[in-house]
XYZ file of N, CA and C in Angstrom:
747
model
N -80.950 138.666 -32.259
C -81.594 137.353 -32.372
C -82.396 137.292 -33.667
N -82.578 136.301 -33.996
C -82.890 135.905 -35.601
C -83.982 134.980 -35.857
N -85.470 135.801 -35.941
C -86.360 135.094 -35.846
C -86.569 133.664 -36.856
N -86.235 133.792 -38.208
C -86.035 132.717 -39.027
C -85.094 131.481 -38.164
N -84.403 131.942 -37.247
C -83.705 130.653 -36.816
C -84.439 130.213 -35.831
N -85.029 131.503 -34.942
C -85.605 130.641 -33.540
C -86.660 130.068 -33.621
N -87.858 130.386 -34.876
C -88.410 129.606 -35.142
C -88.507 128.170 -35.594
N -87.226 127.946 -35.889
C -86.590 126.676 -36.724
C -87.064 125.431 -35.203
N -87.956 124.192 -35.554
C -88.395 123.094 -34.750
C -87.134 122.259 -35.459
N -86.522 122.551 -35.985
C -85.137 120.886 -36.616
C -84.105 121.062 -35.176
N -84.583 119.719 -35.458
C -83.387 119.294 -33.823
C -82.849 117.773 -34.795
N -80.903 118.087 -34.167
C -80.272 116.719 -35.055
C -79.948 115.444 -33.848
N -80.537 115.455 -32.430
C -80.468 114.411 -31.864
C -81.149 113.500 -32.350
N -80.485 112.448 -32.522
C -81.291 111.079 -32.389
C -82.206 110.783 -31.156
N -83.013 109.707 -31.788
C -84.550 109.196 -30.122
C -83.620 108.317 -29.811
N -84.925 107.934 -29.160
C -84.518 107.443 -28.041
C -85.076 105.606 -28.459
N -85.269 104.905 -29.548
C -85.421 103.884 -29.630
C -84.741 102.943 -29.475
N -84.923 101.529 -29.368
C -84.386 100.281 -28.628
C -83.310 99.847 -29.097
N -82.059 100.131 -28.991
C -80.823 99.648 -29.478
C -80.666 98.024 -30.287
N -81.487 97.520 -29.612
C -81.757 95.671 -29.640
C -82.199 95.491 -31.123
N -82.984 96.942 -31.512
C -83.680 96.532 -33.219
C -82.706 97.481 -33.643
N -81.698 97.754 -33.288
C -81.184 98.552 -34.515
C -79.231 97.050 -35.196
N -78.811 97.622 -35.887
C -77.675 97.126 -36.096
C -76.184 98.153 -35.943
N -74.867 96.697 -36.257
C -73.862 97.462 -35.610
C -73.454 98.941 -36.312
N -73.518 98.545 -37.452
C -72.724 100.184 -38.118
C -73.340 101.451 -37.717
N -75.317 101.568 -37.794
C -76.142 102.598 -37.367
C -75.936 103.165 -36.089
N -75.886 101.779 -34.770
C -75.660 102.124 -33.705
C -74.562 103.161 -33.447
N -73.365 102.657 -34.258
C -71.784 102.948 -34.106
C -72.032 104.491 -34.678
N -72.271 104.763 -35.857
C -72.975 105.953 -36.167
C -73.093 107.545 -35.499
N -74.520 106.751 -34.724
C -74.945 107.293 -34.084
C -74.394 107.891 -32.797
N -73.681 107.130 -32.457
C -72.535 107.584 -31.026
C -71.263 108.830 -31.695
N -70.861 108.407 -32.929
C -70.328 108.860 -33.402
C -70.095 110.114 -34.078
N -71.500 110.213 -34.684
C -72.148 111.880 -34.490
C -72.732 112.474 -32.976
N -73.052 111.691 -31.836
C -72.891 112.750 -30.690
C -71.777 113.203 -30.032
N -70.935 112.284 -30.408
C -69.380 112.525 -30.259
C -68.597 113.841 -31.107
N -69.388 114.010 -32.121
C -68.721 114.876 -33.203
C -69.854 116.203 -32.628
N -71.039 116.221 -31.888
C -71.984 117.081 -31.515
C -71.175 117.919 -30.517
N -71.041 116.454 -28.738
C -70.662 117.335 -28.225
C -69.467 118.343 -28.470
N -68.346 117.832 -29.365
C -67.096 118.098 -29.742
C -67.326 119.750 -30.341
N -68.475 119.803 -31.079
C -68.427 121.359 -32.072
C -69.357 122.553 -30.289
N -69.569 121.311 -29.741
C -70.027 122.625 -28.358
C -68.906 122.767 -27.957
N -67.656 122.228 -27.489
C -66.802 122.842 -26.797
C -66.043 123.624 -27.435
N -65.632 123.347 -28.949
C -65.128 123.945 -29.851
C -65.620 125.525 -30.318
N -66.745 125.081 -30.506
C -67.694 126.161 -31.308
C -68.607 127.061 -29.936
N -68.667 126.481 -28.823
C -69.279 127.095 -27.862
C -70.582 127.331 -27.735
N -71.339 126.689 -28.597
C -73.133 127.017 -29.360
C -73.687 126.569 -28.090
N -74.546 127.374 -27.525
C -75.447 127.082 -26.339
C -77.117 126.959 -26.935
N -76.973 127.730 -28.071
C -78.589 127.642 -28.881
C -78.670 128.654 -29.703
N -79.675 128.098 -30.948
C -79.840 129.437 -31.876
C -80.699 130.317 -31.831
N -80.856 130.336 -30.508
C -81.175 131.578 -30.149
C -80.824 132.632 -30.529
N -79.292 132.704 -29.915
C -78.160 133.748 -30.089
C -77.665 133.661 -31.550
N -78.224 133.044 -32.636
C -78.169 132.848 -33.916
C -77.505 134.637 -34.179
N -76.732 134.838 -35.277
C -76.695 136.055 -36.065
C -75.913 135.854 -37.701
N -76.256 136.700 -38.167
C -75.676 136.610 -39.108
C -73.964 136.715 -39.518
N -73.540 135.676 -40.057
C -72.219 135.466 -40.400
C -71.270 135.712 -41.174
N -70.590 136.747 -41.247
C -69.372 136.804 -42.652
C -68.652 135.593 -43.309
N -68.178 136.108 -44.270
C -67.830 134.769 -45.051
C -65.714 134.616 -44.510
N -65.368 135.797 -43.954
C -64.279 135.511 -43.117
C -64.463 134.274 -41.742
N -65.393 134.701 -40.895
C -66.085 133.716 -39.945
C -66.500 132.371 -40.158
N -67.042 132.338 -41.214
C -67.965 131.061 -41.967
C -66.667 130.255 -42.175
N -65.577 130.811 -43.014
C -64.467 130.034 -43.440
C -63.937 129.392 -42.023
N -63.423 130.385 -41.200
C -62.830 129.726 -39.826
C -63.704 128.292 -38.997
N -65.431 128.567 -39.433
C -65.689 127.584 -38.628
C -65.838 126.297 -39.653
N -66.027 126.355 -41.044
C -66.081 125.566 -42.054
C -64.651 124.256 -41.565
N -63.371 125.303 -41.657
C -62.094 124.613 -41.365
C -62.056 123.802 -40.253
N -62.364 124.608 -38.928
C -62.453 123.581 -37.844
C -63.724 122.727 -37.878
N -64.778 122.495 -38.546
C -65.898 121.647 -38.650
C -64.921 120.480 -39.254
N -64.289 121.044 -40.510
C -63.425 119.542 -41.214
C -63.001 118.817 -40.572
N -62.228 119.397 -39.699
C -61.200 118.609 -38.439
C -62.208 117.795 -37.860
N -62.822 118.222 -37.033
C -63.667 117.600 -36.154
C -64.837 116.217 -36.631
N -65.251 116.650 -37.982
C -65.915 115.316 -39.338
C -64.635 114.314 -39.543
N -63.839 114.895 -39.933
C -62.695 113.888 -40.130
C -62.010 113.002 -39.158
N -61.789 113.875 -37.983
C -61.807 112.543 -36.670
C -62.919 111.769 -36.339
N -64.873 112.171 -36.422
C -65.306 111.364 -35.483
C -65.988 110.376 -36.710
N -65.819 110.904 -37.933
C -67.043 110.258 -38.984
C -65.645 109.939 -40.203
N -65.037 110.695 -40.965
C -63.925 109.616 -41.885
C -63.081 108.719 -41.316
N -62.535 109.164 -40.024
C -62.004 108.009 -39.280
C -62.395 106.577 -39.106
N -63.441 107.070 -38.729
C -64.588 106.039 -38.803
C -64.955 104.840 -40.159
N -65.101 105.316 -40.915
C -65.023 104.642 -42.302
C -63.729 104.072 -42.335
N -63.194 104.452 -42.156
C -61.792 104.049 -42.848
C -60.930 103.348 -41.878
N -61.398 103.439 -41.037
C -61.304 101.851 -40.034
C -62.035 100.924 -40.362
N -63.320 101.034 -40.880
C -63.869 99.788 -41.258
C -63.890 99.191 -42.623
N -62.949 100.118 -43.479
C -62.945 99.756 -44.905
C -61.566 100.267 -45.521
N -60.704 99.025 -45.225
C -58.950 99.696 -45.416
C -59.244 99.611 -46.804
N -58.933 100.619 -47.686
C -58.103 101.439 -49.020
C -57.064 101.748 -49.143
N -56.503 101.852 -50.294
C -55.028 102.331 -50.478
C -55.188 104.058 -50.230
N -54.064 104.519 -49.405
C -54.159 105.745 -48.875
C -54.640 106.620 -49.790
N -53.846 106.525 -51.420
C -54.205 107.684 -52.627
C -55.950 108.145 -52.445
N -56.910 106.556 -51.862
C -58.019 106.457 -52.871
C -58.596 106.922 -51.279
N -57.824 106.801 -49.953
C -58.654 107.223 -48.898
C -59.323 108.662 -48.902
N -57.988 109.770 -49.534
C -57.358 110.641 -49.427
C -58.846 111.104 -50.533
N -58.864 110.471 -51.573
C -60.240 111.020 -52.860
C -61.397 110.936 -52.084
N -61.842 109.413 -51.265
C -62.737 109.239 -50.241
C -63.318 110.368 -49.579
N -62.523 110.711 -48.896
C -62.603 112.305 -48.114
C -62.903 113.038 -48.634
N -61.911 113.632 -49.916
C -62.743 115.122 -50.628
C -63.702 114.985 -50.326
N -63.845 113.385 -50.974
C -65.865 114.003 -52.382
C -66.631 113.387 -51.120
N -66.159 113.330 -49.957
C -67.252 113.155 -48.972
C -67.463 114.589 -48.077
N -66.139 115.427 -47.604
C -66.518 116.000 -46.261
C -67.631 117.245 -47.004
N -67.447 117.400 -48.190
C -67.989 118.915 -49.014
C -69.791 118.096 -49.124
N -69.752 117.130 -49.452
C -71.394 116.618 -49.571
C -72.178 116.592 -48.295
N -70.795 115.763 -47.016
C -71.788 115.929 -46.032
C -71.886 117.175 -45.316
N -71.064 118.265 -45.073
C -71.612 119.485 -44.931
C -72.693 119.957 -45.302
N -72.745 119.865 -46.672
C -73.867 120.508 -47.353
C -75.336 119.818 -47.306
N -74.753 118.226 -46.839
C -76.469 117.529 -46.683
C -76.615 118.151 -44.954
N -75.794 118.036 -44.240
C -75.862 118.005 -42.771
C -76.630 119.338 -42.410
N -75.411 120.221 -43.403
C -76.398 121.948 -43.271
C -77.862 122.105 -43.548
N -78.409 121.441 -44.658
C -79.577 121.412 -45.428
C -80.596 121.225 -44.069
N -79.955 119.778 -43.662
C -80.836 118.964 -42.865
C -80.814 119.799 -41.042
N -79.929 120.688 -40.546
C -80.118 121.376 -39.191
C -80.775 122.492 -39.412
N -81.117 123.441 -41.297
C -81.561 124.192 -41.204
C -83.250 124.134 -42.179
N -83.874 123.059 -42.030
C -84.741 122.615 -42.184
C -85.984 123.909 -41.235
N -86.707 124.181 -42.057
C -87.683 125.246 -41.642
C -87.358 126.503 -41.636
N -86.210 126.980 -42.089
C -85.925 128.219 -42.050
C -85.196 128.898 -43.573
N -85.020 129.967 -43.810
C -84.357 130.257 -45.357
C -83.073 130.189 -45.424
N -82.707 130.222 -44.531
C -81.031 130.277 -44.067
C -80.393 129.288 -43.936
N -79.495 129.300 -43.835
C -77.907 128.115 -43.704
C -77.754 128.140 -42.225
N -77.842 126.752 -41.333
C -76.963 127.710 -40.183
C -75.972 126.819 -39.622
N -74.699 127.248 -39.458
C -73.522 126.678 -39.621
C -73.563 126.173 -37.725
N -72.739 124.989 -37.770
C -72.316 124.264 -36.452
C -72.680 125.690 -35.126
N -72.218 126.654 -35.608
C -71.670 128.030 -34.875
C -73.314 127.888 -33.798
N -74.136 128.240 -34.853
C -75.796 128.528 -34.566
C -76.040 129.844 -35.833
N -75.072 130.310 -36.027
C -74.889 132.002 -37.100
C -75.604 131.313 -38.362
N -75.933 132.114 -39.012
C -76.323 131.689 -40.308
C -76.242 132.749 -41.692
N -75.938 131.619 -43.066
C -75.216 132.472 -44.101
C -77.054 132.152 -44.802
N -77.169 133.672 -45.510
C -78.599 133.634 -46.090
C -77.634 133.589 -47.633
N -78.672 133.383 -48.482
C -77.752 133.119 -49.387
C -79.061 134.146 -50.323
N -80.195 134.791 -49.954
C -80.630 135.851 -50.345
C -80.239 137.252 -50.070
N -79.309 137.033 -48.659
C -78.740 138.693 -48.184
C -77.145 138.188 -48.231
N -76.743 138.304 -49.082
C -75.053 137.597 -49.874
C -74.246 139.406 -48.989
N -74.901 140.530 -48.831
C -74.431 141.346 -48.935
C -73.785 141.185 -47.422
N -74.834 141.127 -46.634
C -74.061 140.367 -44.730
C -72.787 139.385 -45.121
N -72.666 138.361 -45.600
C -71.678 137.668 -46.091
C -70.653 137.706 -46.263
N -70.387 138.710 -47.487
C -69.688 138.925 -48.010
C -69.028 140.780 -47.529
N -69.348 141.046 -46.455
C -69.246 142.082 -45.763
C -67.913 142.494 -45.391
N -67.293 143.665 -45.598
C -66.047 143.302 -45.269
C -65.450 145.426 -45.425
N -65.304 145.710 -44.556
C -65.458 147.641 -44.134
C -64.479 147.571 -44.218
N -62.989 146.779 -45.009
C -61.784 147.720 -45.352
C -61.590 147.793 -46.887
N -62.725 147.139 -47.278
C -62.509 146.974 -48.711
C -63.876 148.282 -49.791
N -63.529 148.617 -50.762
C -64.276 149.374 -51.255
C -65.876 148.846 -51.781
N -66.955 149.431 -52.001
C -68.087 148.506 -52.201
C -68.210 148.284 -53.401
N -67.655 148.451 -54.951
C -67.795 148.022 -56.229
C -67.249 146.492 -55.942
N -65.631 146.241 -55.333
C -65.563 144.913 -55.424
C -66.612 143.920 -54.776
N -67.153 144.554 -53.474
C -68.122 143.838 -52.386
C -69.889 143.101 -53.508
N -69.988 144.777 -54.360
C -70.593 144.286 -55.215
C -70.715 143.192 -56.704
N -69.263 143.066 -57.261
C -68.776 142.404 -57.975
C -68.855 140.956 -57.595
N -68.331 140.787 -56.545
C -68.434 139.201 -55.969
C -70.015 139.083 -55.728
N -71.003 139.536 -54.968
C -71.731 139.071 -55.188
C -72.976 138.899 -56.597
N -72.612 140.017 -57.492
C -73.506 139.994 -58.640
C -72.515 138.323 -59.382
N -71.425 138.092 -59.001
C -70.651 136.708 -60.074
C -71.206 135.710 -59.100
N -71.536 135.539 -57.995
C -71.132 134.378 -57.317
C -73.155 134.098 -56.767
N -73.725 134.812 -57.032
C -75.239 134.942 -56.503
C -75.864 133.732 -57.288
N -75.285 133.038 -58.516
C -76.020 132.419 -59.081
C -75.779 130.547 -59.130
N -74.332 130.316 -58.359
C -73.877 129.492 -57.658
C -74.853 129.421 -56.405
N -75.011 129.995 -55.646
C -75.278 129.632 -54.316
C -76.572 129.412 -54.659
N -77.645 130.042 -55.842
C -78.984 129.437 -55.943
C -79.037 128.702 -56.441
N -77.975 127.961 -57.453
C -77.789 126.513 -58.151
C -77.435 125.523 -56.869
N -76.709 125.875 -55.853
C -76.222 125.114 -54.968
C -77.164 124.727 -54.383
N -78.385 125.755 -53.679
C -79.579 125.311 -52.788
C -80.790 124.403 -53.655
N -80.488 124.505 -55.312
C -82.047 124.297 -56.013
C -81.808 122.990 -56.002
N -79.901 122.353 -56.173
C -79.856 121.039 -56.850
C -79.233 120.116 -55.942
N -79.571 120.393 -54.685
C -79.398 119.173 -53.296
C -80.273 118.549 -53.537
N -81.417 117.965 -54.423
C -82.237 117.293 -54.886
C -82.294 116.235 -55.575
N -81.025 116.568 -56.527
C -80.908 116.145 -57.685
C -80.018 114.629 -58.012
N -80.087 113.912 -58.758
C -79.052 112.575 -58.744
C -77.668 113.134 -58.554
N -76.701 111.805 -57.810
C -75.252 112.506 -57.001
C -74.646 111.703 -58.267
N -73.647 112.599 -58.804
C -72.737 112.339 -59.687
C -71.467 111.012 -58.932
N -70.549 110.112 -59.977
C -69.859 109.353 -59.421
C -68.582 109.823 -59.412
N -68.186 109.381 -57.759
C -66.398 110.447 -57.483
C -65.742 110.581 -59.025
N -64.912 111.381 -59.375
C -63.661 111.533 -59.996
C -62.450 110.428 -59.554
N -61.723 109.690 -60.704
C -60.954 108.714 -60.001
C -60.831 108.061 -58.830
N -61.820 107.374 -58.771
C -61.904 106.603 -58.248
C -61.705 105.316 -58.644
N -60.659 104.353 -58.071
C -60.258 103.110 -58.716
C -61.719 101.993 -58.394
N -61.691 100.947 -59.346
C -62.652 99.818 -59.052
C -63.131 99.162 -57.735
N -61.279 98.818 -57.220
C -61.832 98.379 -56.124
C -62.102 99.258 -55.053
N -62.149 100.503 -55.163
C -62.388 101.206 -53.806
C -63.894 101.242 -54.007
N -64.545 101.579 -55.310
C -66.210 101.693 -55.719
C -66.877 100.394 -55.041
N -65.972 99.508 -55.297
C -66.143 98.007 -55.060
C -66.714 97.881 -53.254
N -65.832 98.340 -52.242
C -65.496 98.402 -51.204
C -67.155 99.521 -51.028
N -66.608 100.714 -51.537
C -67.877 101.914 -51.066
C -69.329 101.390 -51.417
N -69.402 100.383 -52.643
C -70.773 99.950 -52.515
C -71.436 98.556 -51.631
N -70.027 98.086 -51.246
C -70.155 96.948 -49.675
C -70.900 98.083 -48.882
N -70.007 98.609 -48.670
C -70.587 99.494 -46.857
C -71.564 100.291 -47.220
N -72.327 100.456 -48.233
C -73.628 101.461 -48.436
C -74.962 100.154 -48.630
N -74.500 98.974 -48.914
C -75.487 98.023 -48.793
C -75.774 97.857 -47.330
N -74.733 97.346 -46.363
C -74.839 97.336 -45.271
C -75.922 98.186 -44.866
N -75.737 99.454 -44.776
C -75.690 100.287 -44.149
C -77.218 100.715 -44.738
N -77.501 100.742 -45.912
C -78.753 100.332 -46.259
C -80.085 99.456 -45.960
N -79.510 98.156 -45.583
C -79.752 97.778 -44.732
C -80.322 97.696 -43.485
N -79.243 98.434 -42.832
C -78.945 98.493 -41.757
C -80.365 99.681 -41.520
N -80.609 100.650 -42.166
C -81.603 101.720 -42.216
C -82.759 101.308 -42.424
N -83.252 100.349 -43.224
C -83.848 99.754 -43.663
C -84.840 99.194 -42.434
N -84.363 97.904 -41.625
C -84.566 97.720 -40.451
C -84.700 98.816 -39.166
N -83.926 99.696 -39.175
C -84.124 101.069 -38.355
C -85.677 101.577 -38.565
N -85.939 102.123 -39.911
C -87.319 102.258 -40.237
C -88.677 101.321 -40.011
N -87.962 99.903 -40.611
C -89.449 98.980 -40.038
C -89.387 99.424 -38.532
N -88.414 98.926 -37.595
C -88.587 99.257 -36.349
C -89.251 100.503 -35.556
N -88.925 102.157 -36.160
C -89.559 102.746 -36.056
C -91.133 103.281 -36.815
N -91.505 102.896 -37.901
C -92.778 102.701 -38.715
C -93.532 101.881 -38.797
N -93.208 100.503 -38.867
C -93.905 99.564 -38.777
C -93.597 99.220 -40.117
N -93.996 97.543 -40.176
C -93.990 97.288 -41.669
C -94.407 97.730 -42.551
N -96.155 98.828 -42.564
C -96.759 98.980 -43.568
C -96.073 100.431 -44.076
N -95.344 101.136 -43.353
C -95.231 102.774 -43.781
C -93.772 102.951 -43.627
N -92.728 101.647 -43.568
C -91.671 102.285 -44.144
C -90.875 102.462 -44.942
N -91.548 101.736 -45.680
C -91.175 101.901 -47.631
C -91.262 103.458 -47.816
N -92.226 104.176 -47.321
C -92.229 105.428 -48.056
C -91.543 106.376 -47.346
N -90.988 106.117 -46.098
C -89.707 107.111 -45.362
C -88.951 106.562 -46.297
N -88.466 105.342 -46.622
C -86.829 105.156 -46.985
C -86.985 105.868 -48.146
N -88.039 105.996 -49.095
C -87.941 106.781 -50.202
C -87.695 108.342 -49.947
N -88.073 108.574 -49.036
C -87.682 109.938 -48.556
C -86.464 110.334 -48.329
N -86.035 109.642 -47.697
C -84.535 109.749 -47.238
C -83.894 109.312 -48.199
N -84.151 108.370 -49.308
C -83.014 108.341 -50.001
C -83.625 109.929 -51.111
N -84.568 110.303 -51.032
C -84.168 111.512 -52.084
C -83.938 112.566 -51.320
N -83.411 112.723 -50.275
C -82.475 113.493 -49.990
C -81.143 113.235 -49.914
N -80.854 112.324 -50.785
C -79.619 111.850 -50.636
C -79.482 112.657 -52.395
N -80.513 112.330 -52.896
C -79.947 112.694 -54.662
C -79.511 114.202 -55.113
N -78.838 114.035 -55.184
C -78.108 115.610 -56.014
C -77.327 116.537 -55.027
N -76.982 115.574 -53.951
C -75.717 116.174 -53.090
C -74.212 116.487 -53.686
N -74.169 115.798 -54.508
C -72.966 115.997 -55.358
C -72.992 116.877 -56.302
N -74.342 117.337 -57.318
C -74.642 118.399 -57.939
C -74.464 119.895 -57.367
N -74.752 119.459 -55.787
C -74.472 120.974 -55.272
C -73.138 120.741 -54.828
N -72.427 119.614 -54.921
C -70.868 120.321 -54.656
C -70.551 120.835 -55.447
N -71.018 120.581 -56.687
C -70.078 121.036 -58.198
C -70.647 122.363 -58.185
N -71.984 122.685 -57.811
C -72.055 124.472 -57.746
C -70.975 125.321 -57.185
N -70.708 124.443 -55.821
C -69.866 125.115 -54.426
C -68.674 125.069 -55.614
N -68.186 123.994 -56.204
C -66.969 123.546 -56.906
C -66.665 125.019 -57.933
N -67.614 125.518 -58.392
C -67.392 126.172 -59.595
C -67.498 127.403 -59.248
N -68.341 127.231 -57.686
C -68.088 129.074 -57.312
C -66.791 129.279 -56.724
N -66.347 128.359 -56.355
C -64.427 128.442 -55.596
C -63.724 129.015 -57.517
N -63.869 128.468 -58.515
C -62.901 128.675 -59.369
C -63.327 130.063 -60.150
N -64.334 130.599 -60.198
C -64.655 131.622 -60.193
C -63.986 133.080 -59.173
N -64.409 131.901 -57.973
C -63.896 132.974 -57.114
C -62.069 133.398 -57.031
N -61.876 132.354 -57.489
C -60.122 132.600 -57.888
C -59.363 133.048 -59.004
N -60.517 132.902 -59.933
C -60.163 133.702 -60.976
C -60.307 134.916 -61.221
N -61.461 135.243 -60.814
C -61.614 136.565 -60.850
C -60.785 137.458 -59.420
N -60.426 136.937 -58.202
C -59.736 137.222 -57.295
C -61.194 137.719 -56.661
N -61.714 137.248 -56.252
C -63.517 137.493 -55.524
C -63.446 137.361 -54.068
N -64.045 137.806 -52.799
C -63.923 137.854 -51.965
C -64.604 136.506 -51.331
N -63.935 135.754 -50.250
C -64.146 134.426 -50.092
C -63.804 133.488 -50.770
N -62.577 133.913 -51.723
C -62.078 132.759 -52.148
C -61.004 131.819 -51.682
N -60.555 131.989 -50.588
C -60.088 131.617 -49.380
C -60.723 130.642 -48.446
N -61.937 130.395 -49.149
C -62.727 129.082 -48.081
C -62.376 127.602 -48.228
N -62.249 127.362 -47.358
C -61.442 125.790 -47.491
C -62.251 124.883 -48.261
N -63.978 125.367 -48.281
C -64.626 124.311 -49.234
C -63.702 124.475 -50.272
N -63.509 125.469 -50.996
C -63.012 125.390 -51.788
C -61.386 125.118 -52.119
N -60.931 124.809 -51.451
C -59.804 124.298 -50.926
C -59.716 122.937 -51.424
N -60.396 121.977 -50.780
C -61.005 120.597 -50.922
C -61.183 120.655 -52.318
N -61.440 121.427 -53.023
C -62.285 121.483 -54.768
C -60.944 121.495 -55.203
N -59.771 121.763 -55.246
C -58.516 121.890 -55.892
C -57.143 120.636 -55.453
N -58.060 119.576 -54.709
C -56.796 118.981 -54.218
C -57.311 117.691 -55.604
């Protein structure tokens, strides 16, 4: 058991406030990630992080892959029922989304603690790379090699979830067109969520909050982005992770 986790107070249920002040997309949302919640318990089997431990990066990959699946049915599905695109630009949609929201989603369940901790409850420290990247059939110069190349990605990755989000790669007009409809909405739509829960005078300064955790989610994909091509070039251990997978399509 893993005191950094059990100490962790971040819980990702939503309250329990009045449906009547909220709107349709948030509501829809919201069902939509407990749908994608209960889905990673039956999948993933997580009873609590309690039983938290530390995770290899063989493990991490397996649950990374089935996390995709499971985002992509209850949350891109989702979008993309409510905002038809031409398939090419759905298909870009996805990349440069499922790798950001992992990495905001992770940020945000492992809030209070130093660690990463994946859907599982396990968690990847990205100060003990050596648990990680662990692997007793292989000799320890390479074990050490990958992590002295790849140690400086994963602290660029954690410093610059902060930072302004870069704009997709090809992306045609009208799909930008379309993606900045449904982020007004939905803006919106949050907007009112907050007066309702703050009151008029104090929720100007949550939404500022929340939107700067929105800035520089894309900066840390391009870390994740550049430790996958590293990791393939040099033939590095974990270069087999589907994030990085997503980085090459």
């Amino acid at each position: 058991m893993l005191k950094t986790v059990v100490t962790s107070n971040t819980s990702l249920k939503t309250d329990g406030c009045s449906t009547g002040e909220l709107n349709g997309i948030l509501i829809e949302l919201q069902d939509r990630y407990r749908q994608l919640e209960d889905d990673r318990k039956i999948v993933f089997g997580r009873q609590s992080y309690q039983q938290s431990r530390y995770s290899s990066y063989d493990e991490a990959g397996e649950v990374i892959a089935k996390d995709m699946e499971l985002i992509s049915k209850h949350i891109i599905l989702y979008f993309q029922a409510r905002q038809s695109v031409d398939k090419c630009q759905e298909h870009i949609l996805a990349d440069n989304f499922v790798v950001p929201f992992i990495l905001l989603e992770t940020s945000f369940r492992s809030i209070g603690v130093q660690s990463l901790i994946l859907p599982t409850g396990n968690i990847v420290d990205a100060s003990q790379l050596d648990k990680f990247y662990l692997d007793w059939e292989c000799d320890e110069q390479p074990r050490r090699n990958t992590i002295l190349m790849l140690q400086p990605y994963w602290t660029t990755s954690f410093r610059l979830l902060k930072e302004p989000m870069n704009r997709i790669v090809n992306q045609s007009e009208e799909c930008i067109e379309k993606c900045l409809q449904m982020r007004k909405v939905i803006n919106r739509e949050l907007v009112n969520y907050e007066k309702f829960k703050y009151g008029m005078e104090d929720h100007s300064l949550r939404i500022m909050e929340v939107m700067s955790y929105l800035q520089g989610v894309q900066k840390a994909s391009t870390a994740i982005k550049d430790c996958g091509h590293v990791a393939k070039i040099y033939n590095l251990k974990g270069k087999e992770s589907p994030l990085y997978g997503v980085s090459d399509d």
